Coordinates of C-alpha atoms in Angstrom, one line a residue:
Chain R
M3 CA -26.2 -102.4 -16.3
N4 CA -25.4 -99.5 -18.4
A5 CA -23.5 -99.5 -21.7
A6 CA -20.5 -97.6 -20.4
L7 CA -19.9 -100.2 -17.7
I8 CA -20.0 -103.0 -20.2
I9 CA -17.7 -101.2 -22.6
D10 CA -15.2 -100.4 -19.8
S11 CA -15.2 -104.0 -18.5
A12 CA -14.7 -105.3 -22.0
Y13 CA -11.7 -103.0 -22.5
F14 CA -10.2 -104.2 -19.2
V15 CA -10.5 -107.8 -20.3
A16 CA -9.0 -106.9 -23.7
A17 CA -6.1 -105.1 -22.2
F18 CA -5.4 -108.1 -19.9
L19 CA -5.6 -110.6 -22.8
F20 CA -3.3 -108.5 -24.9
I21 CA -0.5 -108.5 -22.3
F22 CA -1.2 -112.1 -21.3
G23 CA -1.1 -113.1 -25.0
L24 CA 2.1 -111.2 -25.7
K25 CA 3.7 -112.8 -22.7
R26 CA 2.8 -116.2 -24.0
M27 CA 4.2 -115.3 -27.4
S28 CA 7.6 -114.8 -25.9
S29 CA 8.2 -118.6 -25.7
P30 CA 8.0 -120.9 -28.7
V31 CA 6.2 -123.5 -26.6
T32 CA 3.2 -121.3 -25.7
A33 CA 3.4 -118.8 -28.6
S34 CA 0.6 -120.1 -30.8
T35 CA -1.9 -120.0 -27.9
G36 CA -0.7 -116.5 -27.1
I37 CA -1.9 -115.0 -30.3
R38 CA -5.3 -116.7 -29.8
W39 CA -5.8 -115.2 -26.4
A40 CA -4.8 -111.8 -27.8
G41 CA -7.2 -112.4 -30.7
L42 CA -10.0 -113.1 -28.2
G43 CA -9.3 -109.8 -26.5
M44 CA -9.7 -108.0 -29.8
V45 CA -13.1 -109.7 -30.6
V46 CA -14.4 -108.8 -27.1
A47 CA -13.3 -105.1 -27.5
V48 CA -14.7 -104.7 -31.0
L49 CA -18.1 -106.3 -30.2
A50 CA -18.4 -104.1 -27.0
S51 CA -17.6 -101.0 -29.1
F52 CA -21.0 -101.2 -30.8
L53 CA -22.5 -100.3 -27.5
Y54 CA -21.3 -96.8 -28.3
V55 CA -24.6 -96.3 -30.1
V56 CA -26.3 -96.2 -26.7
D57 CA -24.6 -93.0 -25.5
V58 CA -24.0 -91.3 -28.8
E59 CA -23.3 -87.6 -28.9
P60 CA -26.4 -85.4 -29.5
D61 CA -25.3 -83.9 -32.9
A62 CA -24.5 -87.4 -34.3
R63 CA -28.0 -88.8 -33.6
P64 CA -29.5 -88.0 -37.0
F65 CA -26.5 -89.8 -38.6
L66 CA -26.6 -92.8 -36.3
T67 CA -28.2 -95.4 -38.6
T68 CA -25.9 -94.5 -41.5
N69 CA -22.9 -94.5 -39.2
V70 CA -23.6 -98.0 -37.9
I71 CA -24.2 -99.4 -41.4
L72 CA -21.0 -97.7 -42.6
A73 CA -19.1 -99.2 -39.6
V74 CA -20.3 -102.7 -40.3
I75 CA -19.4 -102.4 -44.0
A76 CA -15.9 -101.0 -43.2
L77 CA -15.3 -103.8 -40.7
V78 CA -16.4 -106.5 -43.0
L79 CA -14.4 -105.1 -46.0
G80 CA -11.2 -104.5 -43.9
L81 CA -11.4 -107.8 -42.1
G82 CA -12.2 -109.8 -45.3
W83 CA -9.5 -108.3 -47.4
A84 CA -6.8 -108.7 -44.7
W85 CA -7.9 -112.2 -43.8
W86 CA -7.7 -113.2 -47.5
S87 CA -4.3 -111.5 -48.1
G88 CA -2.8 -112.8 -44.9
K89 CA -3.8 -116.4 -45.7
K90 CA -2.3 -116.4 -49.1
V91 CA 1.0 -114.4 -48.6
A92 CA 4.2 -116.5 -48.9
M93 CA 6.4 -116.8 -45.9
T94 CA 9.2 -115.1 -47.7
A95 CA 7.0 -112.0 -48.3
M96 CA 6.0 -111.8 -44.6
P97 CA 8.1 -108.6 -43.8
Q98 CA 6.4 -106.4 -46.4
M99 CA 3.0 -107.8 -45.4
V100 CA 3.6 -106.8 -41.8
A101 CA 4.7 -103.4 -43.1
L102 CA 1.5 -103.0 -45.0
Y103 CA -0.8 -104.0 -42.1
N104 CA 1.3 -101.7 -39.8
G105 CA 0.8 -98.8 -42.2
M106 CA -3.0 -99.4 -42.1
G107 CA -2.9 -99.1 -38.3
G108 CA -1.0 -95.8 -38.5
G109 CA -3.6 -94.6 -41.0
A110 CA -6.4 -95.5 -38.7
A111 CA -4.8 -93.5 -35.9
A112 CA -4.3 -90.6 -38.2
A113 CA -8.0 -90.8 -39.2
I114 CA -9.1 -90.6 -35.6
A115 CA -6.9 -87.5 -35.2
A116 CA -8.3 -86.0 -38.3
I117 CA -11.9 -86.4 -37.1
E118 CA -11.0 -84.9 -33.7
L119 CA -9.3 -81.9 -35.3
F120 CA -11.5 -81.3 -38.3
G121 CA -14.6 -81.7 -36.1
G122 CA -13.1 -79.4 -33.4
K123 CA -13.8 -82.2 -30.9
A124 CA -10.4 -82.3 -29.4
H125 CA -10.1 -80.6 -26.0
V126 CA -7.7 -77.9 -25.2
G127 CA -4.2 -78.6 -23.8
V128 CA -2.7 -82.0 -23.4
G129 CA -5.6 -83.8 -25.3
L130 CA -5.3 -81.5 -28.3
A131 CA -1.5 -81.7 -28.3
L132 CA -1.6 -85.5 -28.2
A133 CA -4.2 -85.6 -31.0
V134 CA -1.9 -83.5 -33.2
L135 CA 1.1 -85.6 -32.3
G136 CA -0.7 -88.9 -32.8
G137 CA -1.9 -87.6 -36.2
L138 CA 1.6 -86.6 -37.2
I139 CA 3.2 -89.9 -36.2
G140 CA 0.3 -92.0 -37.5
S141 CA 0.5 -90.2 -40.9
I142 CA 4.3 -90.7 -41.1
S143 CA 3.8 -94.4 -40.2
L144 CA 1.2 -94.8 -42.9
S145 CA 3.1 -93.4 -45.9
G146 CA 6.5 -94.6 -44.6
S147 CA 5.2 -98.2 -44.2
L148 CA 3.7 -98.1 -47.7
I149 CA 7.1 -97.1 -49.1
A150 CA 8.8 -99.8 -47.1
W151 CA 6.2 -102.3 -48.4
G152 CA 6.8 -101.2 -52.0
K153 CA 10.6 -101.5 -51.6
L154 CA 10.5 -104.9 -50.1
D155 CA 8.0 -106.1 -52.6
G156 CA 10.1 -105.0 -55.4
R157 CA 7.6 -102.4 -56.6
I158 CA 9.9 -99.4 -55.8
N159 CA 13.5 -100.0 -56.9
K160 CA 14.7 -96.4 -56.6
T161 CA 16.7 -95.4 -53.6
L162 CA 16.4 -91.6 -53.5
R163 CA 19.8 -90.0 -53.0
L164 CA 19.8 -86.2 -53.0
A165 CA 22.4 -83.8 -51.9
G166 CA 20.9 -81.9 -49.0
L167 CA 18.1 -84.3 -48.4
Q168 CA 18.7 -84.2 -44.7
A169 CA 18.3 -80.5 -44.8
I170 CA 15.1 -80.7 -46.7
N171 CA 13.7 -83.3 -44.3
G172 CA 14.9 -81.4 -41.3
T173 CA 13.1 -78.3 -42.6
L174 CA 10.0 -80.3 -43.3
L175 CA 9.9 -81.7 -39.8
L176 CA 10.4 -78.2 -38.3
V177 CA 7.5 -76.9 -40.4
L178 CA 5.3 -79.8 -39.3
V179 CA 6.1 -79.1 -35.6
G180 CA 5.4 -75.4 -36.2
I181 CA 2.0 -76.0 -37.7
G182 CA 1.2 -78.5 -34.9
A183 CA 2.2 -76.0 -32.2
Y184 CA 0.1 -73.4 -33.9
V185 CA -3.0 -75.7 -33.9
V186 CA -2.5 -76.3 -30.2
Y187 CA -1.9 -72.6 -29.5
A188 CA -5.1 -71.7 -31.3
H189 CA -7.1 -74.3 -29.3
G190 CA -7.8 -76.2 -32.5
Q191 CA -9.7 -73.2 -34.0
V192 CA -7.8 -73.0 -37.2
P193 CA -8.9 -73.0 -40.9
V194 CA -9.6 -76.4 -42.4
A195 CA -6.9 -75.7 -45.0
V196 CA -4.2 -75.5 -42.3
L197 CA -5.2 -78.9 -41.0
A198 CA -5.3 -80.3 -44.6
V199 CA -1.7 -79.0 -45.2
F200 CA -0.6 -80.5 -41.9
F201 CA -1.8 -84.0 -42.8
A202 CA -0.5 -83.8 -46.4
L203 CA 2.9 -82.6 -45.3
A204 CA 3.1 -85.4 -42.6
L205 CA 2.3 -88.0 -45.3
F206 CA 4.9 -86.5 -47.6
Y207 CA 7.5 -86.5 -44.8
G208 CA 7.0 -90.2 -44.3
V209 CA 7.7 -90.8 -48.0
M210 CA 10.8 -88.5 -47.9
M211 CA 12.1 -90.2 -44.8
T212 CA 11.8 -93.7 -46.2
M213 CA 12.9 -93.2 -49.8
P214 CA 16.6 -92.9 -49.1
I215 CA 16.8 -96.0 -47.0
G216 CA 18.2 -99.2 -48.7
G217 CA 16.3 -102.5 -48.9
A218 CA 18.7 -104.2 -46.5
D219 CA 17.9 -101.7 -43.7
M220 CA 14.1 -101.9 -44.3
P221 CA 13.4 -104.4 -41.4
V222 CA 14.7 -101.9 -38.9
V223 CA 12.5 -99.3 -40.5
I224 CA 9.4 -101.4 -40.4
S225 CA 10.1 -102.2 -36.7
L226 CA 10.5 -98.5 -36.1
Y227 CA 7.2 -97.7 -37.8
N228 CA 5.6 -100.5 -35.8
A229 CA 6.6 -98.6 -32.7
F230 CA 5.4 -95.3 -34.2
T231 CA 2.0 -96.7 -34.9
G232 CA 1.9 -98.0 -31.3
L233 CA 2.7 -94.5 -30.0
A234 CA 0.1 -92.9 -32.3
V235 CA -2.6 -95.3 -31.1
G236 CA -1.6 -94.7 -27.5
F237 CA -1.9 -90.9 -27.9
E238 CA -5.3 -91.1 -29.7
G239 CA -6.4 -93.4 -26.9
Y240 CA -5.7 -90.5 -24.5
V241 CA -7.7 -88.2 -26.7
L242 CA -10.7 -90.6 -26.8
N243 CA -10.3 -91.5 -23.1
N244 CA -9.9 -95.1 -24.1
P245 CA -7.7 -97.1 -21.7
A246 CA -7.5 -100.1 -24.1
L247 CA -5.9 -98.0 -26.8
M248 CA -3.6 -96.3 -24.3
I249 CA -2.3 -99.5 -22.8
A250 CA -2.1 -101.5 -26.1
G251 CA -0.5 -98.6 -27.9
M252 CA 2.1 -97.8 -25.3
V253 CA 3.0 -101.5 -24.8
V254 CA 3.6 -101.8 -28.5
G255 CA 5.4 -98.5 -28.6
S256 CA 8.0 -99.5 -26.1
A257 CA 8.2 -103.1 -27.2
G258 CA 8.7 -101.9 -30.8
T259 CA 11.3 -99.4 -29.8
L260 CA 13.3 -102.1 -28.0
L261 CA 12.9 -104.5 -30.9
T262 CA 14.2 -101.8 -33.3
L263 CA 17.2 -101.3 -31.1
L264 CA 17.9 -105.1 -30.9
M265 CA 17.6 -105.4 -34.7
A266 CA 19.9 -102.5 -35.4
K267 CA 22.4 -103.9 -32.9
A268 CA 22.4 -107.3 -34.6
M269 CA 23.3 -105.5 -37.9
N270 CA 26.0 -103.5 -36.1
R271 CA 24.2 -100.3 -37.1
S272 CA 22.7 -97.6 -34.9
V273 CA 19.1 -96.5 -35.7
S274 CA 20.2 -93.0 -36.6
N275 CA 22.8 -94.5 -38.9
V276 CA 20.1 -96.5 -40.7
L277 CA 17.8 -93.4 -41.0
F278 CA 20.3 -90.7 -41.8
S279 CA 23.1 -92.3 -43.8
N280 CA 23.4 -94.3 -47.0
F281 CA 24.7 -97.8 -46.5
G282 CA 27.6 -98.7 -48.8
A283 CA 28.2 -95.1 -49.7
A284 CA 31.5 -95.3 -47.9
G285 CA 32.3 -98.9 -48.9
D286 CA 34.3 -100.1 -51.9
E287 CA 37.3 -97.9 -51.1
Q288 CA 39.8 -100.6 -50.3
Q289 CA 38.9 -104.2 -49.8
G290 CA 42.4 -105.3 -49.0
E291 CA 44.2 -108.1 -50.9
I292 CA 42.6 -111.5 -50.8
S293 CA 44.9 -114.4 -51.5
G294 CA 43.9 -117.9 -52.7
S295 CA 41.2 -118.9 -55.1
M296 CA 37.7 -120.2 -55.2
K297 CA 37.6 -124.0 -55.4
P298 CA 34.5 -125.5 -56.9
V299 CA 33.3 -129.0 -55.8
D300 CA 30.6 -131.3 -57.1
A301 CA 27.3 -131.2 -55.1
G302 CA 27.2 -135.0 -54.9
D303 CA 30.7 -135.3 -53.4
A304 CA 29.9 -132.6 -50.8
G305 CA 26.7 -134.5 -49.9
I306 CA 28.6 -137.8 -49.5
N307 CA 31.2 -136.1 -47.4
M308 CA 28.5 -134.8 -45.0
R309 CA 27.0 -138.3 -44.8
Y310 CA 30.2 -139.6 -43.3
A311 CA 30.8 -136.6 -41.0
S312 CA 29.9 -136.8 -37.4
K313 CA 28.8 -133.2 -36.9
V314 CA 27.4 -130.9 -39.5
I315 CA 26.4 -127.3 -39.0
I316 CA 24.2 -125.5 -41.5
A317 CA 24.2 -121.7 -41.9
P318 CA 21.2 -120.8 -44.0
G319 CA 20.5 -117.4 -45.5
Y320 CA 17.7 -115.6 -47.4
G321 CA 19.0 -117.2 -50.7
L322 CA 17.9 -120.5 -49.4
A323 CA 14.3 -119.3 -49.1
V324 CA 14.4 -117.5 -52.4
A325 CA 15.4 -120.7 -54.1
Q326 CA 12.6 -122.4 -52.1
A327 CA 15.1 -125.1 -51.1
Q328 CA 14.1 -125.4 -47.4
H329 CA 12.1 -128.5 -47.9
K330 CA 14.8 -130.3 -49.9
L331 CA 17.4 -129.2 -47.3
Y332 CA 15.4 -130.7 -44.5
E333 CA 14.9 -133.9 -46.5
F334 CA 18.7 -134.1 -46.8
V335 CA 19.1 -133.3 -43.1
K336 CA 16.8 -136.2 -42.2
L337 CA 18.7 -138.5 -44.5
I338 CA 22.0 -137.9 -42.9
Q339 CA 20.5 -137.7 -39.4
D340 CA 19.3 -141.3 -40.0
A341 CA 22.9 -142.2 -40.8
G342 CA 23.9 -140.9 -37.4
V343 CA 25.2 -137.5 -38.2
E344 CA 24.6 -134.7 -35.7
V345 CA 23.0 -131.8 -37.5
K346 CA 22.5 -128.3 -36.2
F347 CA 21.3 -125.1 -37.8
A348 CA 23.1 -121.8 -37.0
I349 CA 21.0 -118.7 -37.5
H350 CA 22.6 -115.3 -37.8
P351 CA 20.5 -112.5 -36.1
V352 CA 19.9 -110.8 -39.5
A353 CA 19.5 -114.0 -41.6
G354 CA 16.4 -113.5 -43.8
R355 CA 14.8 -110.1 -44.1
M356 CA 14.0 -109.6 -40.4
P357 CA 15.4 -111.1 -37.2
G358 CA 13.8 -114.4 -36.7
H359 CA 12.6 -114.5 -40.3
M360 CA 14.9 -117.4 -41.1
N361 CA 13.4 -119.4 -38.2
V362 CA 10.0 -118.9 -39.7
L363 CA 11.2 -120.1 -43.1
L364 CA 12.8 -123.2 -41.6
A365 CA 9.8 -123.9 -39.5
E366 CA 7.7 -123.7 -42.7
A367 CA 9.7 -126.7 -44.0
G368 CA 9.1 -128.6 -40.8
V369 CA 12.6 -128.2 -39.2
P370 CA 12.0 -128.6 -35.5
Y371 CA 13.1 -125.5 -33.5
D372 CA 15.3 -127.4 -31.0
I373 CA 18.0 -128.1 -33.6
I374 CA 18.0 -124.4 -34.6
Y375 CA 20.5 -122.3 -32.7
D376 CA 21.1 -118.6 -32.3
M377 CA 24.5 -117.3 -33.3
E378 CA 25.8 -116.8 -29.7
D379 CA 24.7 -120.3 -28.7
I380 CA 26.5 -122.1 -31.5
N381 CA 29.5 -120.0 -32.5
N382 CA 31.8 -121.9 -30.2
E383 CA 30.8 -125.3 -31.8
F384 CA 32.1 -124.6 -35.3
K385 CA 35.6 -125.6 -34.4
E386 CA 34.3 -129.1 -33.4
A387 CA 32.3 -129.5 -36.6
D388 CA 33.5 -131.6 -39.5
V389 CA 31.5 -129.7 -42.0
A390 CA 29.9 -126.3 -42.1
I391 CA 27.6 -125.7 -45.0
V392 CA 26.6 -122.2 -46.0
I393 CA 23.5 -121.9 -48.2
G394 CA 22.4 -118.6 -49.6
A395 CA 24.2 -116.6 -47.0
N396 CA 27.2 -114.3 -47.6
D397 CA 27.9 -111.2 -45.5
T398 CA 26.9 -113.0 -42.3
V399 CA 29.8 -115.5 -42.7
N400 CA 32.5 -113.1 -44.0
P401 CA 35.6 -113.2 -41.8
A402 CA 36.5 -109.8 -43.1
A403 CA 34.0 -108.5 -40.5
R404 CA 36.4 -109.6 -37.8
T405 CA 39.7 -108.4 -39.2
N406 CA 39.3 -105.9 -42.1
K407 CA 38.8 -102.4 -40.6
S408 CA 38.2 -100.8 -44.0
S409 CA 35.3 -103.2 -44.8
P410 CA 31.8 -101.7 -44.5
I411 CA 30.7 -104.7 -42.5
Y412 CA 33.7 -104.5 -40.1
G413 CA 32.5 -105.2 -36.5
M414 CA 29.3 -107.0 -37.5
P415 CA 29.2 -110.3 -35.5
I416 CA 29.4 -113.2 -37.9
L417 CA 29.0 -117.0 -37.8
N418 CA 32.4 -118.7 -37.3
V419 CA 31.9 -121.1 -40.2
D420 CA 35.5 -120.7 -41.2
Q421 CA 36.6 -122.5 -38.1
A422 CA 35.0 -125.8 -39.2
K423 CA 37.3 -128.5 -40.7
Q424 CA 35.5 -128.2 -44.1
V425 CA 33.3 -125.5 -45.4
Y426 CA 30.9 -125.8 -48.3
V427 CA 29.3 -122.7 -49.8
V428 CA 26.2 -123.3 -51.9
K429 CA 25.9 -120.3 -54.2
R430 CA 24.3 -119.4 -57.5
G431 CA 27.4 -117.7 -58.9
Q432 CA 30.5 -115.7 -58.0
G433 CA 28.6 -112.5 -57.0
K434 CA 29.0 -110.5 -53.9
G435 CA 26.6 -110.2 -50.9
Y436 CA 24.0 -107.7 -50.2
S437 CA 26.6 -105.2 -48.9
G438 CA 28.6 -105.6 -52.1
V439 CA 31.7 -106.8 -50.2
E440 CA 34.0 -109.6 -51.5
N441 CA 33.9 -112.6 -49.2
E442 CA 37.3 -113.8 -47.9
L443 CA 35.8 -117.0 -46.7
F444 CA 35.4 -118.3 -50.3
F445 CA 39.1 -118.1 -50.8
R446 CA 40.1 -120.0 -47.7
D447 CA 41.9 -123.4 -48.0
N448 CA 39.2 -125.2 -46.1
C449 CA 36.4 -123.8 -48.2
N450 CA 34.9 -125.3 -51.4
M451 CA 32.2 -123.7 -53.5
V452 CA 29.1 -125.7 -54.7
Y453 CA 27.7 -123.6 -57.6
G454 CA 24.2 -123.9 -58.6
D455 CA 20.6 -123.2 -57.7
A456 CA 20.2 -124.2 -54.0
Q457 CA 17.2 -126.5 -54.7
K458 CA 19.0 -128.4 -57.5
V459 CA 22.1 -128.7 -55.3
M460 CA 20.1 -130.2 -52.5
V461 CA 18.4 -132.7 -54.9
A462 CA 21.8 -133.7 -56.2
M463 CA 23.1 -134.2 -52.6
I464 CA 20.0 -136.3 -51.7
Q465 CA 20.5 -138.5 -54.8
A466 CA 24.2 -139.0 -54.1
V467 CA 23.6 -140.1 -50.5
K468 CA 20.7 -142.3 -51.5
S469 CA 22.6 -144.0 -54.3
L470 CA 25.3 -144.7 -51.7
E471 CA 22.8 -146.6 -49.5
G472 CA 21.3 -148.4 -52.5
G473 CA 24.7 -149.5 -53.9
H474 CA 25.8 -151.4 -50.8
Chain K
M7 CA -25.7 -95.8 -8.3
E8 CA -25.3 -95.0 -12.0
Y9 CA -21.9 -96.0 -13.4
T10 CA -19.9 -93.3 -15.3
T11 CA -16.6 -93.7 -17.1
T12 CA -13.6 -92.5 -15.3
I13 CA -11.9 -89.7 -17.1
L14 CA -8.2 -90.7 -17.5
T15 CA -6.3 -87.4 -17.5
G16 CA -3.2 -85.9 -16.0
F17 CA -1.2 -88.2 -13.7
V18 CA -3.6 -91.1 -14.0
A19 CA -2.9 -91.2 -17.8
L20 CA 0.8 -90.7 -17.1
Y21 CA 0.9 -93.7 -14.8
I22 CA -0.9 -95.9 -17.3
F23 CA 1.5 -94.9 -20.0
M24 CA 4.5 -95.5 -17.8
L25 CA 3.4 -98.9 -16.6
A26 CA 2.4 -100.0 -20.1
A27 CA 5.8 -98.9 -21.5
F28 CA 7.6 -100.9 -18.9
T29 CA 5.4 -103.9 -19.6
G30 CA 6.3 -103.8 -23.3
F31 CA 9.9 -103.4 -22.5
E32 CA 10.0 -106.4 -20.1
I33 CA 8.1 -108.7 -22.4
I34 CA 10.3 -108.2 -25.4
G35 CA 13.5 -108.0 -23.5
R36 CA 13.5 -111.7 -22.6
V37 CA 12.4 -113.1 -26.0
P38 CA 14.7 -115.3 -28.0
A39 CA 15.7 -114.0 -31.4
I40 CA 13.9 -117.0 -33.0
L41 CA 10.6 -115.3 -32.1
H42 CA 11.4 -111.7 -33.2
T43 CA 9.6 -111.8 -36.5
P44 CA 6.3 -113.4 -35.1
L45 CA 6.5 -111.0 -32.1
M46 CA 6.9 -107.9 -34.3
S47 CA 3.9 -109.2 -36.2
G48 CA 2.1 -110.0 -33.0
S49 CA 2.6 -106.5 -31.6
N50 CA 1.6 -105.2 -35.0
F51 CA -1.7 -107.1 -34.4
I52 CA -2.2 -105.6 -30.9
H53 CA -2.1 -102.0 -32.1
G54 CA -4.9 -103.0 -34.4
I55 CA -7.0 -102.2 -31.3
V56 CA -7.1 -98.7 -32.9
V57 CA -10.1 -100.0 -34.8
V58 CA -12.1 -99.6 -31.6
G59 CA -11.2 -95.9 -31.5
A60 CA -12.1 -95.5 -35.2
L61 CA -15.4 -97.2 -34.5
W62 CA -16.2 -94.7 -31.7
A63 CA -15.3 -91.8 -34.1
L64 CA -17.4 -93.2 -36.9
I65 CA -20.4 -93.9 -34.7
N66 CA -20.3 -90.4 -33.4
A67 CA -19.7 -88.8 -36.8
S68 CA -21.9 -85.7 -37.4
S69 CA -21.0 -84.7 -40.9
T70 CA -20.3 -86.3 -44.2
T71 CA -16.6 -85.5 -44.0
Q72 CA -16.4 -87.2 -40.6
Q73 CA -18.3 -90.2 -41.9
V74 CA -15.8 -90.6 -44.8
I75 CA -12.7 -90.3 -42.6
G76 CA -14.3 -92.5 -40.0
F77 CA -15.1 -95.1 -42.6
V78 CA -11.5 -95.1 -43.9
G79 CA -10.3 -95.3 -40.3
V80 CA -12.4 -98.4 -39.4
L81 CA -11.5 -100.0 -42.7
L82 CA -7.7 -99.5 -42.1
G83 CA -8.0 -100.5 -38.5
A84 CA -9.9 -103.7 -39.2
G85 CA -7.2 -104.5 -41.9
N86 CA -4.5 -104.0 -39.3
A87 CA -6.1 -106.2 -36.7
A88 CA -7.2 -109.0 -39.0
G89 CA -4.1 -109.1 -41.2
G90 CA -1.8 -108.9 -38.1
Y91 CA -3.7 -111.8 -36.5
V92 CA -3.7 -114.1 -39.6
V93 CA 0.0 -113.8 -40.4
T94 CA 1.1 -114.1 -36.8
E95 CA -1.0 -117.2 -36.2
R96 CA 0.3 -118.7 -39.5
M97 CA 3.9 -118.1 -38.4
L98 CA 3.5 -119.4 -34.9
E99 CA 1.6 -122.5 -36.0
M100 CA 4.8 -123.6 -37.7
F101 CA 7.0 -123.7 -34.7
K102 CA 7.2 -127.3 -33.6
P103 CA 9.7 -129.1 -31.4
S104 CA 11.5 -132.3 -32.7
D105 CA 8.5 -134.6 -32.9
K106 CA 8.4 -138.0 -31.4
K107 CA 5.6 -139.3 -33.6
K108 CA 8.1 -140.3 -36.4
G109 CA 10.3 -142.3 -34.0

């Protein structure tokens, strides 16, 4: 058997396992085996790739030993660092970690393009054009993801707002396309400096494109860059005549695009709106009069009230995870479940920092997924609930989104917590939500505020309910 | 007969791209929102296959410049694949149905 046959077979197996694994990942029951199948595919493909040494290109032969040693070192270093960082990252920091790994993938695709172009290896026509395009998209994904990571990780706090930024970025993109077209036109026979400028500008463009985008929109951007990297990988796969890269890259490219659209839709924003406008810039103008007042209530009283309810729905937000209160919350839930209370969790599509992020954070605390419901599945149940409790969420439960046309969040689908007989809102203080909009819910007659750190509030609730049992 | 790799150009490549794009679309389209984060992370892992392309480029490097860029490519690609795998597995591990063991 020759090496090419083994390599091609391995790629076939890998491509199959990737799709099979992704398919299994689309249901919570089979998801964890799905990632293992896909992982097996990756191992098979990487091991088989070392057989490239058999049919190495003639002018690379003198370098072969060094190249293989370098490859092993790079693999071990990259794998070791990523394994270690991935194991220790907190669940709340997951979105920025995904952004970081994604940027690395974009960088790898750009590196392949760079070698092809600098080495004059890329063929004429389609192959050359796709090498250039993949290099462009990969570079944008690399620098853009790094900025997204920095913003979500709190390392970059500035949101760049410049008059005429769109015009600058537009010009930049035109210049990039122009240089790319020139490279293709010249059959890749261009001075090294031109290529260097091309890659540098592409990286710069990724920075400029991401800097004006606010933190709240970052998940959509990460998902978009995920799709970008997929496309870049697919294009470089064509250049290298590698079907595994072509298939995996294009599957991720389209899946990522769809996921981006779903996320943007859940936030009631279009993707172009996220990329080219500044959220909240048009806000604040008129919030409308809000009548009523915020009524505080003691945590213990709220806890006891829930103990005697028959149905309680919990609407958690990112604030819950920031306060690390998921475990205490679930302890409280188990306590009142044992007392016969029906408890359900209601998850808004954008709760947390990414769609589904809240589910991960609750799962971390051991909350079983069959008492966690998506918004559309549970929104009609709020009117039957005795108590709805909102913990660390704000904009996603603001009734103004339904009625107040001047509100920046108008039209965003919300959880109907206001329809429950009693609403409790656990909140640190009287501040506004991520969007900076005042929340009408807090002023409603059926709503009471429980002020305090979410974790301490949950402890107080647990103690109140426990002392009740002990006292009788 | 000696085996040689099929060159995937023109319409063959276009067919591969088209079918792969539909596959990705179909898989994600039916996924519940609960799995969106792990799935984004999972698809992030899958494009880590780029490490294989970087490996080819590095193994066939014929100048110091190419070796340096190839090294960086493999390093980044390996990070993408390994990191994507670890965080996805960690997230998916945590999804458990209501357990009967307590009962």
